[in-house]
């Protein structure tokens, strides 16, 4: 999938655990885990906003577009 | 019109499936006697084999129906397994259609039964497509954070 979630990187930089982040962002640990492990299909702006607020970062620090290798070859 | 509560409706359907299962079982047990009574000796063996094939496929479809109903009863409706079950039921109906076409060489009415099975498989196929799309929408929603 071209969209990569770098939440674990930001969490490590800010030294915050999954439990703490889930509590501050007000989403379940299960949902946060889905997001962290790149299994999410979509993210609400409100959730992204809260995550950026808690981690004090930009959206580009959390989500990143990575071109597929197949697209590069064509 | 009498409105039955959802959970009662599902249980009633499961009971009905069980009743059909028992009827099929009785049919399988008494089939040789029925064939012997109503068919000539020349046709009895092929007809017996064909009817047992029909019953075997019907048994398989009933088991899948029961699994599908069990999932619905525990509120697991829009899941990949249910889509798979509906696909299998549809193919079961197609198989029954083919078996009835073979039987048609002995009974012309089997053409009608074959058509009915084919039509039913088409309806189930459409329902499967709807459930598949709904499952995709649900997955999209479930994985929206």
CSV table of C-alpha atoms in Angstrom, one decimal:
chain,number,residue,atom,x,y,z
A,1,UNK,CA,0.0,0.0,0.0
A,2,UNK,CA,1.5,3.4,-1.0
A,3,UNK,CA,0.4,5.2,2.2
A,4,UNK,CA,2.7,4.3,5.1
A,5,UNK,CA,1.9,5.2,8.7
A,6,UNK,CA,5.0,6.2,10.7
A,7,UNK,CA,3.2,6.4,14.0
A,8,UNK,CA,5.6,4.1,15.8
A,9,UNK,CA,8.5,6.3,14.8
A,10,UNK,CA,6.9,9.4,16.2
A,11,UNK,CA,5.8,7.5,19.3
A,12,UNK,CA,9.4,6.5,19.9
A,13,UNK,CA,10.7,10.1,19.3
A,14,UNK,CA,8.2,11.4,21.8
A,15,UNK,CA,8.7,8.5,24.2
A,16,UNK,CA,5.0,7.8,24.5
A,17,UNK,CA,3.5,4.3,24.9
A,18,UNK,CA,0.5,3.0,22.9
A,19,UNK,CA,-1.7,3.0,26.0
A,20,UNK,CA,-0.9,6.6,26.8
A,21,UNK,CA,-1.4,7.8,23.3
A,22,UNK,CA,-4.7,5.9,23.0
A,23,UNK,CA,-5.9,7.5,26.2
A,24,UNK,CA,-4.9,11.0,25.1
A,25,UNK,CA,-6.2,10.7,21.6
A,26,UNK,CA,-9.4,9.1,23.0
A,27,UNK,CA,-9.4,6.0,20.7
A,28,UNK,CA,-9.2,2.4,21.6
A,29,UNK,CA,-5.8,0.6,21.8
A,30,UNK,CA,-7.1,-1.9,19.2
A,31,UNK,CA,-7.8,1.0,16.7
A,32,UNK,CA,-4.5,2.6,17.4
A,33,UNK,CA,-2.7,-0.7,16.9
A,34,UNK,CA,-4.5,-1.1,13.5
A,35,UNK,CA,-3.3,2.4,12.5
A,36,UNK,CA,0.3,1.7,13.8
A,37,UNK,CA,0.5,-1.6,11.9
A,38,UNK,CA,-0.6,-0.1,8.5
A,39,UNK,CA,-3.9,-2.1,8.5
A,40,UNK,CA,-6.2,1.0,8.6
A,41,UNK,CA,-8.1,1.7,5.4
A,42,UNK,CA,-8.9,5.3,6.3
A,43,UNK,CA,-8.3,7.9,9.0
A,44,UNK,CA,-10.7,10.7,10.1
A,45,UNK,CA,-9.3,14.2,10.1
A,46,UNK,CA,-10.4,14.6,13.7
A,47,UNK,CA,-8.3,11.6,14.7
A,48,UNK,CA,-5.3,12.8,12.7
A,49,UNK,CA,-5.7,16.2,14.3
A,50,UNK,CA,-5.7,14.8,17.8
A,51,UNK,CA,-2.6,12.6,17.1
A,52,UNK,CA,-0.7,15.5,15.7
A,53,UNK,CA,-1.7,17.6,18.7
A,54,UNK,CA,-0.6,15.0,21.3
A,55,UNK,CA,2.6,14.1,19.4
A,56,UNK,CA,3.3,17.8,18.5
A,57,UNK,CA,4.1,17.0,14.9
A,58,UNK,CA,2.9,17.5,11.4
A,59,UNK,CA,0.6,15.1,9.4
A,60,UNK,CA,3.6,14.3,7.1
A,61,UNK,CA,5.4,13.0,10.1
A,62,UNK,CA,2.6,10.5,10.7
A,63,UNK,CA,1.6,9.5,7.1
A,64,UNK,CA,3.8,9.2,4.1
A,65,UNK,CA,3.3,8.4,0.5
A,66,UNK,CA,5.7,5.8,-0.9
A,67,UNK,CA,5.6,5.0,-4.6
A,68,UNK,CA,5.1,1.3,-5.5
A,69,UNK,CA,8.1,-0.3,-7.3
A,70,UNK,CA,5.7,-1.5,-10.1
A,71,UNK,CA,4.5,2.1,-10.7
A,72,UNK,CA,8.2,3.2,-11.0
A,73,UNK,CA,9.0,0.6,-13.7
A,74,UNK,CA,6.0,1.7,-15.9
B,1,UNK,CA,-49.0,-8.9,8.7
B,2,UNK,CA,-47.4,-10.7,11.7
B,3,UNK,CA,-43.9,-9.4,12.4
B,4,UNK,CA,-41.6,-12.0,14.0
B,5,UNK,CA,-38.7,-10.7,16.0
B,6,UNK,CA,-35.3,-11.1,14.3
B,7,UNK,CA,-33.8,-13.7,16.7
B,8,UNK,CA,-37.0,-15.8,16.6
B,9,UNK,CA,-37.0,-15.7,12.8
B,10,UNK,CA,-33.4,-17.0,12.7
B,11,UNK,CA,-34.2,-19.8,15.1
B,12,UNK,CA,-37.4,-20.7,13.1
B,13,UNK,CA,-35.3,-20.9,10.0
B,14,UNK,CA,-32.8,-23.1,11.7
B,15,UNK,CA,-35.5,-25.4,12.9
B,16,UNK,CA,-37.0,-25.5,9.4
B,17,UNK,CA,-33.5,-26.4,8.0
B,18,UNK,CA,-33.4,-29.2,10.6
B,19,UNK,CA,-36.8,-30.5,9.5
B,20,UNK,CA,-35.7,-30.5,5.8
B,21,UNK,CA,-32.6,-32.3,6.9
B,22,UNK,CA,-34.6,-35.0,8.6
B,23,UNK,CA,-37.0,-35.3,5.6
B,24,UNK,CA,-34.0,-35.7,3.3
B,25,UNK,CA,-32.6,-38.4,5.6
B,26,UNK,CA,-35.9,-40.3,5.5
B,27,UNK,CA,-35.9,-39.9,1.7
B,28,UNK,CA,-32.4,-41.4,1.5
B,29,UNK,CA,-33.5,-44.3,3.7
B,30,UNK,CA,-36.7,-45.1,1.8
B,31,UNK,CA,-35.5,-44.2,-1.7
B,32,UNK,CA,-34.7,-47.8,-2.8
B,33,UNK,CA,-38.3,-48.8,-1.9
B,34,UNK,CA,-39.8,-45.8,-3.7
B,35,UNK,CA,-37.6,-46.5,-6.8
B,36,UNK,CA,-38.6,-50.2,-6.7
B,37,UNK,CA,-42.3,-49.3,-6.6
B,38,UNK,CA,-42.5,-46.6,-9.2
B,39,UNK,CA,-39.7,-47.4,-11.7
B,40,UNK,CA,-39.1,-50.2,-14.1
B,41,UNK,CA,-36.1,-52.5,-13.3
B,42,UNK,CA,-34.1,-51.2,-16.3
B,43,UNK,CA,-34.2,-47.6,-15.0
B,44,UNK,CA,-34.1,-48.3,-11.3
B,45,UNK,CA,-30.3,-48.4,-10.7
B,46,UNK,CA,-29.4,-45.2,-12.7
B,47,UNK,CA,-32.4,-43.3,-11.2
B,48,UNK,CA,-31.3,-44.5,-7.7
B,49,UNK,CA,-27.8,-43.2,-8.3
B,50,UNK,CA,-29.0,-39.9,-9.7
B,51,UNK,CA,-31.4,-39.3,-6.8
B,52,UNK,CA,-28.7,-40.2,-4.2
B,53,UNK,CA,-26.5,-37.5,-5.9
B,54,UNK,CA,-29.3,-35.0,-5.6
B,55,UNK,CA,-29.8,-35.9,-1.9
B,56,UNK,CA,-26.0,-35.7,-1.2
B,57,UNK,CA,-25.7,-32.2,-2.7
B,58,UNK,CA,-28.9,-31.2,-0.8
B,59,UNK,CA,-27.3,-32.4,2.4
B,60,UNK,CA,-24.1,-30.4,1.7
B,61,UNK,CA,-26.2,-27.3,1.0
B,62,UNK,CA,-28.2,-27.7,4.2
B,63,UNK,CA,-25.1,-28.0,6.3
B,64,UNK,CA,-23.7,-24.8,4.7
B,65,UNK,CA,-27.1,-23.1,5.3
B,66,UNK,CA,-26.9,-24.1,9.0
B,67,UNK,CA,-23.4,-22.6,9.3
B,68,UNK,CA,-24.6,-19.4,7.6
B,69,UNK,CA,-27.6,-19.2,10.0
B,70,UNK,CA,-25.4,-19.8,13.0
B,71,UNK,CA,-23.1,-16.9,12.0
B,72,UNK,CA,-26.2,-14.7,11.5
B,73,UNK,CA,-27.5,-15.7,15.0
B,74,UNK,CA,-24.2,-14.6,16.6
B,75,UNK,CA,-24.3,-11.3,14.8
B,76,UNK,CA,-21.6,-12.1,12.3
B,77,UNK,CA,-23.3,-11.2,9.1
B,78,UNK,CA,-21.0,-9.2,6.8
B,79,UNK,CA,-18.0,-11.5,7.0
B,80,UNK,CA,-16.0,-13.3,4.3
B,81,UNK,CA,-17.1,-16.7,5.5
B,82,UNK,CA,-20.7,-15.9,4.8
B,83,UNK,CA,-19.9,-14.7,1.3
B,84,UNK,CA,-18.0,-18.0,0.8
B,85,UNK,CA,-21.0,-20.0,2.1
B,86,UNK,CA,-23.4,-18.2,-0.3
B,87,UNK,CA,-21.0,-18.8,-3.2
B,88,UNK,CA,-21.0,-22.5,-2.3
B,89,UNK,CA,-24.8,-22.7,-2.0
B,90,UNK,CA,-25.0,-21.1,-5.5
B,91,UNK,CA,-22.7,-23.7,-6.9
B,92,UNK,CA,-24.6,-26.4,-5.1
B,93,UNK,CA,-27.8,-25.2,-7.0
B,94,UNK,CA,-25.9,-25.3,-10.3
B,95,UNK,CA,-24.7,-28.8,-9.5
B,96,UNK,CA,-28.3,-29.9,-8.7
B,97,UNK,CA,-29.4,-28.3,-12.1
B,98,UNK,CA,-26.8,-30.5,-13.9
B,99,UNK,CA,-27.9,-33.6,-12.0
B,100,UNK,CA,-31.6,-32.9,-12.9
B,101,UNK,CA,-30.6,-32.4,-16.6
B,102,UNK,CA,-29.1,-35.9,-16.5
B,103,UNK,CA,-32.3,-37.2,-14.8
B,104,UNK,CA,-34.3,-35.5,-17.6
B,105,UNK,CA,-33.6,-38.5,-19.9
B,106,UNK,CA,-35.9,-40.5,-17.7
B,107,UNK,CA,-38.4,-37.7,-16.6
B,108,UNK,CA,-39.1,-34.7,-18.8
B,109,UNK,CA,-40.3,-32.8,-15.7
B,110,UNK,CA,-36.7,-32.7,-14.6
B,111,UNK,CA,-36.1,-30.0,-17.2
B,112,UNK,CA,-38.4,-27.8,-15.1
B,113,UNK,CA,-36.5,-28.7,-11.9
B,114,UNK,CA,-33.2,-28.0,-13.6
B,115,UNK,CA,-34.4,-24.6,-14.6
B,116,UNK,CA,-35.7,-23.9,-11.1
B,117,UNK,CA,-32.3,-24.8,-9.6
B,118,UNK,CA,-30.5,-22.6,-12.1
B,119,UNK,CA,-32.9,-19.7,-11.4
B,120,UNK,CA,-32.4,-20.2,-7.7
B,121,UNK,CA,-28.6,-20.2,-8.1
B,122,UNK,CA,-28.8,-16.9,-10.0
B,123,UNK,CA,-30.9,-15.3,-7.1
B,124,UNK,CA,-28.4,-16.6,-4.5
B,125,UNK,CA,-25.5,-15.3,-6.7
B,126,UNK,CA,-27.0,-11.8,-6.7
B,127,UNK,CA,-27.5,-12.0,-2.9
B,128,UNK,CA,-23.9,-13.1,-2.6
B,129,UNK,CA,-22.8,-10.1,-4.6
B,130,UNK,CA,-24.8,-7.8,-2.4
B,131,UNK,CA,-23.4,-9.3,0.8
B,132,UNK,CA,-19.9,-9.1,-0.6
B,133,UNK,CA,-20.2,-5.4,-1.3
B,134,UNK,CA,-21.7,-4.8,2.1
B,135,UNK,CA,-18.8,-6.8,3.7
B,136,UNK,CA,-16.4,-4.5,1.8
B,137,UNK,CA,-18.2,-1.4,3.0
B,138,UNK,CA,-18.2,-2.7,6.6
B,139,UNK,CA,-14.5,-3.6,6.5
B,140,UNK,CA,-13.8,-0.1,5.2
B,141,UNK,CA,-15.8,1.4,8.0
B,142,UNK,CA,-14.3,-0.9,10.7
B,143,UNK,CA,-10.8,0.0,9.5
B,144,UNK,CA,-11.5,3.8,9.5
B,145,UNK,CA,-9.8,5.2,12.6
